[in-house]
Amino acid sequence: MKQKSRVILALDITDHRKALDVVAHVEQYVDAVKINYPFVLGCGMEAVRELASNVDVICDFKVADIPNTNRLIVEQARKSGATGVICQAFPGKDSLVACINAAEGMDVFVVTEMSHPGADMFMSPVAEKMAQLAVDVGATGIIAPATRPEKIKALRKTIGNLKILAPGVGTQGGSASETIKAGADYVIVGRAIYESEDPGAVARKIGAEIKGVIQ
Ligand code: BMP
């Protein structure tokens, strides 16, 4: 994945035409497009393949099953032409290793602590352990919360130079520049971009804000 604007668009849109319109306005300002179940269930896997022929696509399937099922899911992500997939650490090492093996070189990002308030309940106490598991299995990077920059700083110490992708900027309250200053490599932004009047302008502005804090 390129590292130019350091902005990843979260394309959580269920209407195919609208999704393509947003991508057309935003693609020049983002390094990748992250798709999740709203896009896949609304638009179908064929739409993922079509998107992946134009831009780097990360399949945010939050893969969280037994090893064999994880393998089958990650294989489908890979066959769609995606360059990355997002997996959960909590099912354990064997499940995550199955994702890494099925990825066959595709980027694998491991969720540690999520960005919403409820992550405090079960995820926060074990986030460092999950980040260490990402290191141990040879993942590309982790997902860490832009809503808690101090947690990004702490997790960076655990993962060394693995990549950090941070959702939670904009609508969830996180700041793009503070997130990058805390040590994230990319911010993931959805609603603040695609629900705005001018998605291209917002994506460009977030990229410029990030540029302002990178040495
Ligand atoms: P938004 O900028 O509209 O809040 O979207 C954030 C995106 O990142 C959504 O696709 C969401 O599922 C995802 N995400 C998140 O918000 N927090 C996490 O901890 C992990 C995520 O994948």
PDB file of C-alpha atoms and ligand atoms in Angstrom:
ATOM      1  CA  MET A   1       0.000   0.000   0.000  1.00  0.00           C
ATOM      2  CA  LYS A   2       1.359   3.414  -0.888  1.00  0.00           C
ATOM      3  CA  GLN A   3       2.040   5.927   1.867  1.00  0.00           C
ATOM      4  CA  LYS A   4       1.324   9.257   0.275  1.00  0.00           C
ATOM      5  CA  SER A   5      -1.615  10.967   1.948  1.00  0.00           C
ATOM      6  CA  ARG A   6      -1.822   8.446   4.832  1.00  0.00           C
ATOM      7  CA  VAL A   7      -5.592   8.606   4.558  1.00  0.00           C
ATOM      8  CA  ILE A   8      -7.670   5.451   4.037  1.00  0.00           C
ATOM      9  CA  LEU A   9     -11.295   5.873   3.050  1.00  0.00           C
ATOM     10  CA  ALA A  10     -13.794   3.692   4.948  1.00  0.00           C
ATOM     11  CA  LEU A  11     -16.402   3.084   2.260  1.00  0.00           C
ATOM     12  CA  ASP A  12     -19.336   2.067   4.451  1.00  0.00           C
ATOM     13  CA  ILE A  13     -21.929   2.708   1.762  1.00  0.00           C
ATOM     14  CA  THR A  14     -24.532   0.130   0.730  1.00  0.00           C
ATOM     15  CA  ASP A  15     -25.655   1.821  -2.486  1.00  0.00           C
ATOM     16  CA  HIS A  16     -23.282   0.851  -5.306  1.00  0.00           C
ATOM     17  CA  ARG A  17     -23.790   3.929  -7.432  1.00  0.00           C
ATOM     18  CA  LYS A  18     -23.272   6.270  -4.482  1.00  0.00           C
ATOM     19  CA  ALA A  19     -20.176   4.331  -3.399  1.00  0.00           C
ATOM     20  CA  LEU A  20     -18.605   4.616  -6.847  1.00  0.00           C
ATOM     21  CA  ASP A  21     -19.394   8.324  -6.948  1.00  0.00           C
ATOM     22  CA  VAL A  22     -17.625   8.891  -3.616  1.00  0.00           C
ATOM     23  CA  VAL A  23     -14.602   6.851  -4.761  1.00  0.00           C
ATOM     24  CA  ALA A  24     -14.389   8.843  -7.999  1.00  0.00           C
ATOM     25  CA  HIS A  25     -14.163  12.100  -6.019  1.00  0.00           C
ATOM     26  CA  VAL A  26     -11.854  10.830  -3.288  1.00  0.00           C
ATOM     27  CA  GLU A  27      -9.453   8.267  -4.809  1.00  0.00           C
ATOM     28  CA  GLN A  28      -6.738  10.763  -5.724  1.00  0.00           C
ATOM     29  CA  TYR A  29      -6.538  11.904  -2.078  1.00  0.00           C
ATOM     30  CA  VAL A  30      -6.375   8.516  -0.353  1.00  0.00           C
ATOM     31  CA  ASP A  31      -3.867   5.665  -0.231  1.00  0.00           C
ATOM     32  CA  ALA A  32      -6.478   2.898  -0.069  1.00  0.00           C
ATOM     33  CA  VAL A  33     -10.178   2.138   0.336  1.00  0.00           C
ATOM     34  CA  LYS A  34     -11.351  -0.018   3.239  1.00  0.00           C
ATOM     35  CA  ILE A  35     -14.570  -1.942   2.652  1.00  0.00           C
ATOM     36  CA  ASN A  36     -16.606  -3.593   5.351  1.00  0.00           C
ATOM     37  CA  TYR A  37     -19.818  -5.637   5.543  1.00  0.00           C
ATOM     38  CA  PRO A  38     -22.106  -2.693   4.651  1.00  0.00           C
ATOM     39  CA  PHE A  39     -20.423  -2.431   1.227  1.00  0.00           C
ATOM     40  CA  VAL A  40     -20.094  -6.184   0.629  1.00  0.00           C
ATOM     41  CA  LEU A  41     -23.639  -7.040   1.719  1.00  0.00           C
ATOM     42  CA  GLY A  42     -25.123  -4.087  -0.126  1.00  0.00           C
ATOM     43  CA  CYS A  43     -23.115  -4.192  -3.341  1.00  0.00           C
ATOM     44  CA  GLY A  44     -21.755  -7.760  -3.564  1.00  0.00           C
ATOM     45  CA  MET A  45     -18.309  -9.275  -3.959  1.00  0.00           C
ATOM     46  CA  GLU A  46     -18.287  -8.441  -7.666  1.00  0.00           C
ATOM     47  CA  ALA A  47     -18.265  -4.772  -6.643  1.00  0.00           C
ATOM     48  CA  VAL A  48     -15.213  -5.457  -4.454  1.00  0.00           C
ATOM     49  CA  ARG A  49     -13.409  -7.013  -7.450  1.00  0.00           C
ATOM     50  CA  GLU A  50     -14.306  -4.019  -9.600  1.00  0.00           C
ATOM     51  CA  LEU A  51     -13.074  -1.584  -6.950  1.00  0.00           C
ATOM     52  CA  ALA A  52      -9.844  -3.541  -6.443  1.00  0.00           C
ATOM     53  CA  SER A  53      -9.008  -3.221 -10.121  1.00  0.00           C
ATOM     54  CA  ASN A  54      -8.759   0.568  -9.620  1.00  0.00           C
ATOM     55  CA  VAL A  55      -7.557   1.191  -6.069  1.00  0.00           C
ATOM     56  CA  ASP A  56      -5.855  -0.640  -3.189  1.00  0.00           C
ATOM     57  CA  VAL A  57      -8.662  -2.323  -1.255  1.00  0.00           C
ATOM     58  CA  ILE A  58      -8.502  -3.514   2.344  1.00  0.00           C
ATOM     59  CA  CYS A  59     -11.199  -6.056   3.223  1.00  0.00           C
ATOM     60  CA  ASP A  60     -12.282  -5.209   6.751  1.00  0.00           C
ATOM     61  CA  PHE A  61     -13.927  -8.556   7.426  1.00  0.00           C
ATOM     62  CA  LYS A  62     -12.687  -8.587  11.054  1.00  0.00           C
ATOM     63  CA  VAL A  63     -12.072 -12.274  10.528  1.00  0.00           C
ATOM     64  CA  ALA A  64     -12.758 -14.017  13.860  1.00  0.00           C
ATOM     65  CA  ASP A  65     -13.454 -17.716  13.536  1.00  0.00           C
ATOM     66  CA  ILE A  66     -11.844 -21.135  13.814  1.00  0.00           C
ATOM     67  CA  PRO A  67      -8.731 -21.558  11.636  1.00  0.00           C
ATOM     68  CA  ASN A  68     -10.445 -23.372   8.740  1.00  0.00           C
ATOM     69  CA  THR A  69     -13.230 -20.807   8.407  1.00  0.00           C
ATOM     70  CA  ASN A  70     -10.702 -17.968   8.674  1.00  0.00           C
ATOM     71  CA  ARG A  71      -8.730 -19.558   5.839  1.00  0.00           C
ATOM     72  CA  LEU A  72     -11.819 -19.708   3.618  1.00  0.00           C
ATOM     73  CA  ILE A  73     -12.717 -16.068   4.313  1.00  0.00           C
ATOM     74  CA  VAL A  74      -9.208 -14.740   3.715  1.00  0.00           C
ATOM     75  CA  GLU A  75      -8.945 -16.736   0.469  1.00  0.00           C
ATOM     76  CA  GLN A  76     -12.085 -14.989  -0.785  1.00  0.00           C
ATOM     77  CA  ALA A  77     -10.633 -11.596   0.145  1.00  0.00           C
ATOM     78  CA  ARG A  78      -7.445 -12.462  -1.739  1.00  0.00           C
ATOM     79  CA  LYS A  79      -9.351 -13.677  -4.805  1.00  0.00           C
ATOM     80  CA  SER A  80     -11.214 -10.365  -4.935  1.00  0.00           C
ATOM     81  CA  GLY A  81      -7.928  -8.619  -5.670  1.00  0.00           C
ATOM     82  CA  ALA A  82      -7.740  -6.875  -2.288  1.00  0.00           C
ATOM     83  CA  THR A  83      -4.277  -5.971  -1.060  1.00  0.00           C
ATOM     84  CA  GLY A  84      -5.120  -6.306   2.629  1.00  0.00           C
ATOM     85  CA  VAL A  85      -7.453  -7.954   5.116  1.00  0.00           C
ATOM     86  CA  ILE A  86      -8.344  -7.115   8.717  1.00  0.00           C
ATOM     87  CA  CYS A  87      -8.511  -9.944  11.265  1.00  0.00           C
ATOM     88  CA  GLN A  88      -9.284 -10.266  14.961  1.00  0.00           C
ATOM     89  CA  ALA A  89      -6.683 -11.466  17.466  1.00  0.00           C
ATOM     90  CA  PHE A  90      -9.066 -12.695  20.178  1.00  0.00           C
ATOM     91  CA  PRO A  91      -9.847 -16.132  18.675  1.00  0.00           C
ATOM     92  CA  GLY A  92      -6.186 -16.946  19.343  1.00  0.00           C
ATOM     93  CA  LYS A  93      -2.900 -17.731  17.666  1.00  0.00           C
ATOM     94  CA  ASP A  94      -3.974 -20.708  15.517  1.00  0.00           C
ATOM     95  CA  SER A  95      -6.843 -18.698  14.020  1.00  0.00           C
ATOM     96  CA  LEU A  96      -4.583 -15.752  13.237  1.00  0.00           C
ATOM     97  CA  VAL A  97      -1.856 -17.975  11.767  1.00  0.00           C
ATOM     98  CA  ALA A  98      -4.506 -19.424   9.430  1.00  0.00           C
ATOM     99  CA  CYS A  99      -5.214 -15.866   8.222  1.00  0.00           C
ATOM    100  CA  ILE A 100      -1.523 -15.140   7.640  1.00  0.00           C
ATOM    101  CA  ASN A 101      -1.056 -18.382   5.698  1.00  0.00           C
ATOM    102  CA  ALA A 102      -4.136 -17.840   3.536  1.00  0.00           C
ATOM    103  CA  ALA A 103      -3.144 -14.232   2.849  1.00  0.00           C
ATOM    104  CA  GLU A 104      -0.165 -15.425   0.774  1.00  0.00           C
ATOM    105  CA  GLY A 105       1.589 -12.083   0.978  1.00  0.00           C
ATOM    106  CA  MET A 106      -1.510  -9.889   1.170  1.00  0.00           C
ATOM    107  CA  ASP A 107      -1.282  -7.425   4.091  1.00  0.00           C
ATOM    108  CA  VAL A 108      -2.849  -8.665   7.329  1.00  0.00           C
ATOM    109  CA  PHE A 109      -3.875  -6.094   9.928  1.00  0.00           C
ATOM    110  CA  VAL A 110      -4.844  -7.244  13.406  1.00  0.00           C
ATOM    111  CA  VAL A 111      -7.446  -5.467  15.524  1.00  0.00           C
ATOM    112  CA  THR A 112      -6.161  -4.627  19.009  1.00  0.00           C
ATOM    113  CA  GLU A 113      -8.332  -2.112  20.853  1.00  0.00           C
ATOM    114  CA  MET A 114     -11.302  -0.687  18.973  1.00  0.00           C
ATOM    115  CA  SER A 115     -12.136   3.009  18.808  1.00  0.00           C
ATOM    116  CA  HIS A 116     -15.628   3.052  20.329  1.00  0.00           C
ATOM    117  CA  PRO A 117     -16.321   3.524  24.078  1.00  0.00           C
ATOM    118  CA  GLY A 118     -17.387  -0.113  24.570  1.00  0.00           C
ATOM    119  CA  ALA A 119     -13.867  -1.302  23.726  1.00  0.00           C
ATOM    120  CA  ASP A 120     -12.994  -0.412  27.341  1.00  0.00           C
ATOM    121  CA  MET A 121     -15.000  -3.383  28.524  1.00  0.00           C
ATOM    122  CA  PHE A 122     -13.084  -6.346  27.080  1.00  0.00           C
ATOM    123  CA  MET A 123     -10.484  -5.108  24.594  1.00  0.00           C
ATOM    124  CA  SER A 124      -8.511  -2.386  26.413  1.00  0.00           C
ATOM    125  CA  PRO A 125      -7.091  -4.667  29.115  1.00  0.00           C
ATOM    126  CA  VAL A 126      -5.680  -7.116  26.537  1.00  0.00           C
ATOM    127  CA  ALA A 127      -4.768  -4.755  23.683  1.00  0.00           C
ATOM    128  CA  GLU A 128      -0.995  -5.046  24.296  1.00  0.00           C
ATOM    129  CA  LYS A 129      -1.231  -8.848  24.318  1.00  0.00           C
ATOM    130  CA  MET A 130      -3.131  -8.805  21.022  1.00  0.00           C
ATOM    131  CA  ALA A 131      -0.552  -6.423  19.535  1.00  0.00           C
ATOM    132  CA  GLN A 132       2.216  -8.805  20.638  1.00  0.00           C
ATOM    133  CA  LEU A 133       0.366 -11.651  18.911  1.00  0.00           C
ATOM    134  CA  ALA A 134       0.322  -9.570  15.705  1.00  0.00           C
ATOM    135  CA  VAL A 135       4.114  -9.328  15.973  1.00  0.00           C
ATOM    136  CA  ASP A 136       4.535 -13.027  16.766  1.00  0.00           C
ATOM    137  CA  VAL A 137       2.548 -14.253  13.744  1.00  0.00           C
ATOM    138  CA  GLY A 138       4.213 -11.851  11.303  1.00  0.00           C
ATOM    139  CA  ALA A 139       1.286  -9.529  10.597  1.00  0.00           C
ATOM    140  CA  THR A 140       1.751  -6.338   8.566  1.00  0.00           C
ATOM    141  CA  GLY A 141       0.281  -4.149  11.256  1.00  0.00           C
ATOM    142  CA  ILE A 142      -2.471  -3.430  13.730  1.00  0.00           C
ATOM    143  CA  ILE A 143      -5.691  -1.452  14.016  1.00  0.00           C
ATOM    144  CA  ALA A 144      -5.526   0.964  16.972  1.00  0.00           C
ATOM    145  CA  PRO A 145      -7.910   3.699  18.155  1.00  0.00           C
ATOM    146  CA  ALA A 146      -7.571   7.281  16.889  1.00  0.00           C
ATOM    147  CA  THR A 147      -9.948   8.175  19.719  1.00  0.00           C
ATOM    148  CA  ARG A 148      -7.183   7.279  22.225  1.00  0.00           C
ATOM    149  CA  PRO A 149      -3.844   8.578  20.915  1.00  0.00           C
ATOM    150  CA  GLU A 150      -2.131   7.604  24.179  1.00  0.00           C
ATOM    151  CA  LYS A 151      -3.033   3.983  23.411  1.00  0.00           C
ATOM    152  CA  ILE A 152      -1.448   4.310  19.960  1.00  0.00           C
ATOM    153  CA  LYS A 153       1.762   5.514  21.657  1.00  0.00           C
ATOM    154  CA  ALA A 154       1.723   2.562  24.050  1.00  0.00           C
ATOM    155  CA  LEU A 155       1.012  -0.010  21.326  1.00  0.00           C
ATOM    156  CA  ARG A 156       3.811   1.395  19.150  1.00  0.00           C
ATOM    157  CA  LYS A 157       6.257   0.320  21.873  1.00  0.00           C
ATOM    158  CA  THR A 158       4.989  -3.245  21.572  1.00  0.00           C
ATOM    159  CA  ILE A 159       4.958  -3.556  17.792  1.00  0.00           C
ATOM    160  CA  GLY A 160       8.154  -1.772  16.730  1.00  0.00           C
ATOM    161  CA  ASN A 161       7.930  -0.828  13.074  1.00  0.00           C
ATOM    162  CA  LEU A 162       4.744  -2.692  12.167  1.00  0.00           C
ATOM    163  CA  LYS A 163       2.113  -0.438  10.576  1.00  0.00           C
ATOM    164  CA  ILE A 164      -0.620   1.221  12.616  1.00  0.00           C
ATOM    165  CA  LEU A 165      -3.949   1.970  10.909  1.00  0.00           C
ATOM    166  CA  ALA A 166      -6.151   4.137  13.109  1.00  0.00           C
ATOM    167  CA  PRO A 167      -9.925   4.511  12.708  1.00  0.00           C
ATOM    168  CA  GLY A 168     -12.007   6.970  14.724  1.00  0.00           C
ATOM    169  CA  VAL A 169     -11.005  10.267  13.101  1.00  0.00           C
ATOM    170  CA  GLY A 170     -13.761  12.843  12.542  1.00  0.00           C
ATOM    171  CA  THR A 171     -17.223  11.589  13.451  1.00  0.00           C
ATOM    172  CA  GLN A 172     -15.950   9.474  16.376  1.00  0.00           C
ATOM    173  CA  GLY A 173     -13.982  12.467  17.699  1.00  0.00           C
ATOM    174  CA  GLY A 174     -10.355  11.621  16.857  1.00  0.00           C
ATOM    175  CA  SER A 175      -8.003  14.156  15.239  1.00  0.00           C
ATOM    176  CA  ALA A 176      -5.988  13.166  12.149  1.00  0.00           C
ATOM    177  CA  SER A 177      -2.889  15.154  13.124  1.00  0.00           C
ATOM    178  CA  GLU A 178      -2.886  13.989  16.772  1.00  0.00           C
ATOM    179  CA  THR A 179      -3.287  10.396  15.600  1.00  0.00           C
ATOM    180  CA  ILE A 180      -0.289  10.608  13.275  1.00  0.00           C
ATOM    181  CA  LYS A 181       1.748  12.474  15.933  1.00  0.00           C
ATOM    182  CA  ALA A 182       0.983   9.634  18.362  1.00  0.00           C
ATOM    183  CA  GLY A 183       2.621   7.192  15.962  1.00  0.00           C
ATOM    184  CA  ALA A 184      -0.024   5.947  13.527  1.00  0.00           C
ATOM    185  CA  ASP A 185       0.997   5.403   9.893  1.00  0.00           C
ATOM    186  CA  TYR A 186      -2.492   5.888   8.447  1.00  0.00           C
ATOM    187  CA  VAL A 187      -5.850   7.247   9.553  1.00  0.00           C
ATOM    188  CA  ILE A 188      -9.061   5.532   8.470  1.00  0.00           C
ATOM    189  CA  VAL A 189     -11.917   7.961   7.825  1.00  0.00           C
ATOM    190  CA  GLY A 190     -15.463   7.160   6.769  1.00  0.00           C
ATOM    191  CA  ARG A 191     -18.453   9.368   7.527  1.00  0.00           C
ATOM    192  CA  ALA A 192     -16.516  12.629   7.850  1.00  0.00           C
ATOM    193  CA  ILE A 193     -15.623  12.171   4.184  1.00  0.00           C
ATOM    194  CA  TYR A 194     -18.502  10.335   2.516  1.00  0.00           C
ATOM    195  CA  GLU A 195     -21.326  12.132   4.344  1.00  0.00           C
ATOM    196  CA  SER A 196     -19.914  15.573   3.557  1.00  0.00           C
ATOM    197  CA  GLU A 197     -21.124  17.863   0.778  1.00  0.00           C
ATOM    198  CA  ASP A 198     -17.733  17.645  -0.911  1.00  0.00           C
ATOM    199  CA  PRO A 199     -15.971  14.324  -0.098  1.00  0.00           C
ATOM    200  CA  GLY A 200     -12.953  15.120  -2.280  1.00  0.00           C
ATOM    201  CA  ALA A 201     -12.321  18.425  -0.504  1.00  0.00           C
ATOM    202  CA  VAL A 202     -12.591  16.851   2.954  1.00  0.00           C
ATOM    203  CA  ALA A 203     -10.214  13.998   2.031  1.00  0.00           C
ATOM    204  CA  ARG A 204      -7.739  16.503   0.596  1.00  0.00           C
ATOM    205  CA  LYS A 205      -7.982  18.640   3.750  1.00  0.00           C
ATOM    206  CA  ILE A 206      -7.290  15.677   6.044  1.00  0.00           C
ATOM    207  CA  GLY A 207      -4.260  14.767   3.930  1.00  0.00           C
ATOM    208  CA  ALA A 208      -2.983  18.358   4.171  1.00  0.00           C
ATOM    209  CA  GLU A 209      -3.488  18.356   7.952  1.00  0.00           C
ATOM    210  CA  ILE A 210      -1.387  15.185   8.186  1.00  0.00           C
ATOM    211  CA  LYS A 211       1.314  16.589   5.918  1.00  0.00           C
ATOM    212  CA  GLY A 212       1.605  19.501   8.341  1.00  0.00           C
ATOM    213  CA  VAL A 213       2.741  17.255  11.194  1.00  0.00           C
ATOM    214  CA  ILE A 214       5.028  14.841   9.342  1.00  0.00           C
ATOM    215  CA  GLN A 215       8.734  15.613   9.540  1.00  0.00           C
TER     216      GLN A 215
HETATM  217  P1  BMP B   1     -16.175   6.397  10.579  1.00  0.00           P
HETATM  218  O1  BMP B   1     -14.995   7.308  10.211  1.00  0.00           O
HETATM  219  O2  BMP B   1     -17.405   6.674   9.774  1.00  0.00           O
HETATM  220  O3  BMP B   1     -16.437   6.393  12.045  1.00  0.00           O
HETATM  221  O4  BMP B   1     -15.783   4.906  10.150  1.00  0.00           O
HETATM  222  C1  BMP B   1     -14.748   4.201  10.767  1.00  0.00           C
HETATM  223  C2  BMP B   1     -14.544   2.878  10.086  1.00  0.00           C
HETATM  224  O5  BMP B   1     -13.528   2.166  10.763  1.00  0.00           O
HETATM  225  C3  BMP B   1     -15.750   1.958  10.057  1.00  0.00           C
HETATM  226  O6  BMP B   1     -15.657   1.172   8.877  1.00  0.00           O
HETATM  227  C4  BMP B   1     -15.558   1.062  11.264  1.00  0.00           C
HETATM  228  O7  BMP B   1     -16.168  -0.199  11.097  1.00  0.00           O
HETATM  229  C5  BMP B   1     -14.044   0.931  11.290  1.00  0.00           C
HETATM  230  N1  BMP B   1     -13.455   0.708  12.621  1.00  0.00           N
HETATM  231  C6  BMP B   1     -13.649   1.593  13.649  1.00  0.00           C
HETATM  232  O8  BMP B   1     -14.345   2.612  13.522  1.00  0.00           O
HETATM  233  N2  BMP B   1     -13.036   1.354  14.859  1.00  0.00           N
HETATM  234  C7  BMP B   1     -12.263   0.261  15.081  1.00  0.00           C
HETATM  235  O9  BMP B   1     -11.734   0.108  16.161  1.00  0.00           O
HETATM  236  C8  BMP B   1     -12.054  -0.639  14.028  1.00  0.00           C
HETATM  237  C9  BMP B   1     -12.656  -0.395  12.802  1.00  0.00           C
HETATM  238  O10 BMP B   1     -12.444  -1.230  11.800  1.00  0.00           O
END
